């Protein structure tokens, strides 16, 4: 059953749809819970894999970074190539340079940089929905409020998926496409950067268009945008606006300043800077903006490795918590008809999931450390019992007879 109502104004339109269905019976809810248990089991097992492999990756990366710092050779000059450093891990810093400017002939724009990005946005309808469920007269009702507004979007919004497309139809494609141009030859002094190093130059800045003229009769410049619109101040659905961004300024520019400097640590092969494979099994191919020492670069890499490790640990713990919650959901379903008992069971299951997920996560992390640092592994294994002990300590002792 569906029920509709309309509200809204000319700028923002909205309507409400209410759907209802009979409250699912016990067997139906039990069937849904069984499917959730299967998903929970898969999530639970994936958490083990994520946590275990993450520890190995983190330790391997840390060992590779320590190995790199002990082997890296700072170059005396970036303008001469020494055969003594052939095949070695080298450290250098200097200004970026490219062989020729990057162009966008459609808008009469050029810049001496490593990358030039054209960003195209279209003025489109966007749908938002806000739903809530409630029980009424033995039925489960879902009230969904759909609202529509116009916004600049860099991706085409498919209005066919809207709840109500009439009056909110978007074009199916953009007349102008976004793209990123990359210089084919990027150097620091006499050394040519590998594709992997060039990919790391991604600190994009918006390019000012104030010095440019309108490129076509149907294109108007407004601020730092080119508008494909009859009236940029009052755009219509389907209108376009184009902006530009650059990364890795190479060569001095009277408007943008001097060339960007970068610090690179990589393997020297002739005049090429390529990935360096460590004995620990990792790859070193590092680039940072600015002029940094080798010690500063490796310190930043260690910090990045630590952040990634903790982020994946948190993701692994959460996956394990979700998996356990889904697998134990059946106990909640069995007492769903008794409100007081249901709430107590729900709280108990959540606490159980938190404790078990924490203990198993610590045990898995300990297993990942076992072959590298056995003392740390033993300490983590002992800590894994702490959540269970805390949970048991909160359970009141049985009254003596």
XYZ file of C-alpha atoms in Angstrom:
401
model
C 0.000 0.000 0.000
C 1.338 3.472 -0.912
C 0.177 6.931 0.061
C 1.507 10.241 -1.351
C 1.455 13.888 -0.345
C 3.141 16.917 -1.932
C 4.726 20.010 -0.434
C 7.462 22.385 -1.503
C 8.243 25.550 -3.369
C 9.656 26.407 -6.768
C 13.274 26.221 -5.536
C 13.026 23.000 -3.530
C 10.331 20.426 -4.217
C 9.413 17.506 -1.991
C 6.804 14.802 -1.520
C 6.141 12.077 1.025
C 5.425 8.421 0.263
C 4.132 6.000 2.888
C 4.348 2.260 2.279
C 2.987 -0.440 4.567
C 3.280 -4.193 4.759
C 2.124 -6.818 7.257
C 4.433 -7.392 10.189
C 6.574 -10.431 9.342
C 5.760 -13.617 11.194
C 8.123 -15.569 13.428
C 9.221 -18.013 10.712
C 9.843 -15.197 8.225
C 11.955 -13.253 10.750
C 13.831 -16.450 11.599
C 14.574 -16.975 7.901
C 15.875 -13.387 7.581
C 18.031 -13.893 10.678
C 19.505 -17.094 9.193
C 20.545 -15.191 6.063
C 22.075 -12.519 8.284
C 24.028 -15.211 10.158
C 25.605 -16.370 6.902
C 26.626 -12.804 6.041
C 27.932 -12.412 9.594
C 30.067 -15.551 9.275
C 31.664 -14.259 6.056
C 32.300 -10.851 7.656
C 33.743 -12.546 10.757
C 36.205 -14.630 8.705
C 37.224 -11.647 6.569
C 38.059 -9.746 9.760
C 40.597 -12.441 10.723
C 42.245 -12.204 7.301
C 42.352 -8.400 7.390
C 43.825 -8.214 10.899
C 46.424 -10.951 10.352
C 47.711 -9.734 6.966
C 47.737 -6.113 8.151
C 50.284 -6.922 10.890
C 52.588 -8.667 8.425
C 52.289 -5.770 5.986
C 53.008 -3.185 8.696
C 56.099 -5.004 9.977
C 57.401 -5.646 6.451
C 56.967 -1.977 5.560
C 58.699 -0.826 8.755
C 61.671 -3.157 8.084
C 61.885 -1.961 4.478
C 61.938 1.672 5.603
C 64.696 0.969 8.122
C 66.640 -0.874 5.424
C 66.155 2.032 3.021
C 67.375 4.609 5.528
C 70.545 2.580 6.134
C 71.295 2.304 2.394
C 70.141 5.642 0.907
C 72.789 7.800 -0.773
C 72.264 11.598 -0.862
C 73.267 13.017 -4.249
C 75.789 15.849 -4.321
C 74.291 17.297 -7.499
C 71.052 16.744 -9.396
C 72.565 18.065 -12.626
C 75.239 15.391 -13.067
C 74.790 11.612 -13.167
C 77.369 9.534 -11.315
C 77.925 5.930 -12.431
C 78.974 5.067 -8.863
C 75.314 5.292 -7.806
C 74.004 3.003 -10.543
C 71.401 0.649 -9.057
C 71.585 2.251 -5.614
C 68.839 3.925 -3.574
C 69.373 7.681 -3.914
C 67.951 10.798 -2.293
C 67.624 14.102 -4.154
C 65.610 17.308 -3.984
C 65.047 19.993 -6.598
C 62.631 21.899 -8.821
C 60.344 20.096 -11.254
C 60.838 20.615 -14.977
C 58.852 19.443 -18.012
C 59.728 19.413 -21.695
C 56.710 21.384 -22.966
C 53.549 23.103 -21.672
C 50.203 21.371 -21.303
C 47.389 22.773 -23.464
C 43.620 22.841 -23.543
C 42.963 24.314 -26.980
C 39.184 24.304 -26.472
C 39.522 27.110 -23.921
C 42.790 28.705 -25.070
C 44.667 27.690 -21.937
C 48.253 26.468 -21.417
C 50.523 25.975 -18.401
C 53.999 24.600 -17.741
C 53.102 21.930 -15.186
C 53.194 18.182 -14.577
C 49.395 17.854 -14.630
C 46.481 19.926 -15.889
C 42.951 18.911 -14.914
C 39.772 20.138 -16.545
C 36.763 19.768 -14.241
C 33.321 19.968 -15.839
C 30.169 20.321 -13.735
C 26.546 20.273 -14.869
C 23.596 21.974 -13.181
C 21.276 19.086 -12.304
C 18.398 17.896 -10.205
C 19.472 15.941 -7.109
C 17.154 13.729 -5.054
C 17.406 13.385 -1.283
C 15.416 10.945 0.823
C 14.767 10.652 4.536
C 13.018 7.511 5.810
C 11.613 6.310 9.114
C 9.786 3.124 10.050
C 7.079 2.636 12.666
C 4.474 0.050 13.639
C 0.771 0.820 13.399
C -2.251 -1.479 13.567
C -0.115 -4.597 13.240
C 1.639 -3.296 10.118
C 5.168 -2.026 9.463
C 4.909 1.402 7.853
C 7.746 3.262 6.166
C 7.454 7.005 5.614
C 9.922 8.406 3.069
C 10.289 12.094 2.317
C 11.745 12.795 -1.126
C 13.095 16.285 -1.796
C 14.633 17.713 -4.967
C 17.073 20.568 -5.447
C 19.348 21.825 -8.225
C 23.127 21.701 -7.747
C 26.385 21.734 -9.707
C 27.613 18.120 -9.998
C 30.747 16.747 -11.687
C 29.036 13.391 -12.418
C 25.833 12.843 -14.373
C 22.936 12.234 -11.959
C 20.633 9.589 -13.436
C 17.143 11.012 -12.936
C 15.596 7.712 -14.094
C 16.348 6.394 -10.611
C 14.355 9.203 -8.968
C 11.124 8.326 -7.223
C 9.458 11.014 -9.340
C 11.302 11.919 -12.553
C 8.542 14.138 -13.967
C 9.671 17.736 -13.437
C 13.160 16.613 -12.357
C 14.697 15.274 -15.559
C 18.458 15.558 -16.147
C 20.395 15.231 -19.423
C 21.919 11.771 -19.954
C 25.434 13.070 -20.757
C 27.644 16.170 -20.662
C 28.506 17.978 -23.870
C 32.031 18.642 -22.518
C 34.077 15.991 -20.709
C 36.459 16.273 -17.771
C 40.028 15.095 -18.303
C 43.536 15.225 -16.824
C 46.586 15.837 -19.024
C 49.951 14.545 -17.754
C 53.335 15.652 -19.059
C 55.123 12.756 -20.814
C 58.534 13.766 -19.450
C 59.036 15.035 -15.889
C 62.497 15.700 -14.484
C 64.298 16.874 -11.365
C 67.585 18.228 -12.620
C 68.975 15.609 -15.045
C 66.877 12.766 -13.639
C 63.638 11.539 -15.246
C 60.847 10.509 -12.856
C 59.085 7.153 -13.253
C 55.332 6.971 -13.799
C 54.880 5.897 -10.172
C 56.667 9.021 -8.933
C 54.702 11.267 -11.310
C 51.460 9.731 -9.985
C 52.399 10.994 -6.508
C 52.373 14.611 -7.722
C 48.715 15.253 -6.905
C 48.592 18.501 -4.915
C 46.144 20.234 -7.267
C 45.519 23.981 -7.074
C 42.792 25.871 -8.905
C 43.994 27.932 -11.826
C 42.903 31.557 -11.995
C 41.159 32.436 -15.289
C 41.115 36.211 -14.732
C 43.708 36.857 -17.472
C 41.813 34.867 -20.148
C 39.213 36.014 -22.646
C 35.936 34.215 -23.387
C 37.009 31.403 -25.765
C 33.699 31.146 -27.703
C 30.573 33.183 -28.288
C 28.476 30.695 -26.272
C 30.952 30.543 -23.363
C 31.141 33.218 -20.652
C 33.884 33.613 -18.067
C 32.741 34.340 -14.529
C 35.353 34.333 -11.769
C 37.442 31.174 -12.180
C 34.815 29.350 -14.267
C 33.845 29.185 -17.932
C 30.032 28.913 -18.184
C 28.093 27.247 -20.985
C 24.960 29.134 -19.989
C 22.747 31.956 -21.239
C 22.737 33.456 -17.747
C 25.438 32.165 -15.336
C 23.752 33.959 -12.420
C 20.512 32.045 -13.012
C 21.615 28.685 -14.459
C 19.191 26.134 -15.846
C 19.320 22.353 -15.670
C 21.814 21.149 -18.284
C 24.082 24.223 -18.117
C 27.811 23.553 -17.712
C 30.654 25.252 -15.886
C 34.343 24.444 -16.389
C 37.257 25.023 -14.016
C 40.948 24.109 -14.224
C 43.480 22.773 -11.717
C 47.217 22.165 -11.968
C 49.764 20.123 -10.004
C 53.548 20.285 -10.106
C 54.328 23.733 -11.491
C 57.503 23.401 -13.572
C 59.435 26.492 -14.592
C 58.928 29.980 -13.254
C 55.589 31.613 -14.044
C 55.029 35.381 -13.657
C 51.531 34.801 -12.239
C 51.972 31.562 -10.279
C 55.525 31.914 -8.959
C 58.575 29.669 -9.081
C 58.628 25.964 -9.943
C 57.524 23.479 -7.280
C 60.275 21.608 -5.445
C 60.052 17.921 -4.576
C 62.126 15.386 -2.651
C 62.596 11.947 -4.209
C 63.946 8.643 -2.899
C 64.209 5.934 -5.562
C 66.636 3.689 -7.415
C 68.986 5.244 -9.970
C 69.179 3.510 -13.353
C 71.086 5.721 -15.767
C 69.191 9.001 -15.785
C 65.983 7.267 -14.637
C 64.559 7.163 -11.108
C 62.679 3.872 -10.711
C 61.274 1.666 -7.869
C 63.777 0.116 -5.442
C 63.036 -3.422 -4.216
C 64.172 -4.046 -0.637
C 65.333 -7.370 0.817
C 62.274 -7.246 3.095
C 60.058 -7.604 0.043
C 58.717 -4.056 -0.234
C 59.146 -1.330 -2.853
C 60.556 2.138 -2.163
C 59.454 4.832 -4.598
C 58.898 7.960 -2.538
C 58.094 11.562 -3.458
C 57.178 14.456 -1.165
C 56.671 18.161 -1.915
C 59.350 20.487 -0.588
C 63.018 20.090 0.273
C 63.369 17.361 2.915
C 66.276 15.368 4.291
C 66.330 11.579 3.945
C 65.640 11.233 7.675
C 62.579 13.495 7.413
C 61.234 11.505 4.460
C 61.559 8.142 6.191
C 60.037 9.577 9.374
C 56.988 10.677 7.352
C 56.769 7.212 5.788
C 56.874 5.569 9.224
C 54.077 7.883 10.418
C 52.007 7.064 7.335
C 52.557 3.335 7.917
C 51.462 3.671 11.556
C 48.265 5.548 10.595
C 47.383 2.961 7.943
C 48.041 0.111 10.388
C 45.735 1.541 13.061
C 43.037 2.358 10.496
C 43.034 -1.252 9.256
C 43.058 -2.564 12.840
C 39.957 -0.502 13.575
C 38.323 -1.737 10.368
C 39.156 -5.342 11.289
C 37.732 -4.976 14.807
C 34.551 -3.376 13.476
C 34.117 -6.148 10.878
C 34.492 -8.732 13.624
C 31.982 -6.896 15.843
C 29.433 -6.721 13.003
C 29.990 -10.377 12.147
C 29.448 -11.536 15.750
C 26.377 -9.279 16.096
C 24.815 -10.794 12.972
C 25.620 -14.377 14.020
C 24.083 -13.923 17.488
C 21.016 -12.056 16.189
C 19.007 -15.277 16.298
C 18.799 -15.069 20.130
C 17.169 -11.632 19.788
C 14.694 -13.008 17.254
C 13.707 -15.877 19.556
C 12.587 -13.472 22.318
C 11.238 -10.750 20.004
C 7.682 -11.200 21.301
C 8.639 -10.213 24.884
C 9.588 -6.474 24.933
C 11.330 -6.402 28.348
C 13.318 -9.581 27.731
C 14.062 -8.435 24.170
C 15.761 -5.229 25.335
C 17.833 -7.039 27.969
C 18.954 -9.641 25.441
C 19.836 -6.878 22.952
C 22.092 -5.099 25.467
C 23.693 -8.393 26.480
C 24.394 -9.409 22.894
C 26.004 -6.049 22.112
C 28.259 -6.310 25.168
C 29.122 -9.898 24.219
C 30.023 -8.825 20.659
C 32.265 -5.995 21.926
C 34.151 -8.259 24.354
C 34.610 -11.189 21.969
C 35.576 -8.936 19.028
C 38.177 -7.150 21.191
C 39.660 -10.415 22.518
C 39.791 -12.159 19.141
C 41.219 -9.043 17.450
C 44.057 -8.875 19.985
C 44.723 -12.625 19.587
C 44.832 -12.294 15.788
C 47.199 -9.327 15.983
C 49.374 -11.316 18.390
C 49.512 -14.193 15.906
C 50.656 -11.736 13.225
C 53.548 -10.623 15.477
C 54.553 -14.147 16.609
C 57.364 -14.702 14.073
C 58.670 -11.125 14.228
C 58.458 -10.089 17.887
C 57.394 -13.042 20.067
C 57.522 -11.093 23.361
C 55.081 -8.486 22.025
C 52.907 -11.309 20.719
C 52.816 -12.909 24.180
C 51.890 -9.604 25.810
C 49.033 -9.041 23.334
C 47.805 -12.598 23.877
C 47.623 -11.921 27.614
C 45.823 -8.628 26.980
C 43.248 -10.447 24.855
C 41.863 -12.049 28.016
C 41.239 -8.638 29.621
C 37.854 -7.850 27.930
C 36.453 -11.248 28.978
C 37.727 -10.838 32.557
C 36.221 -7.335 32.755
C 32.899 -8.658 31.500
C 32.917 -11.489 34.061
C 33.783 -9.065 36.880
C 30.645 -7.045 36.110
C 28.401 -10.102 36.509
C 27.067 -10.149 40.112
C 28.104 -13.271 42.071
C 25.402 -15.834 42.852
C 23.823 -15.470 46.259
C 24.962 -18.040 48.725
C 22.391 -20.609 49.633
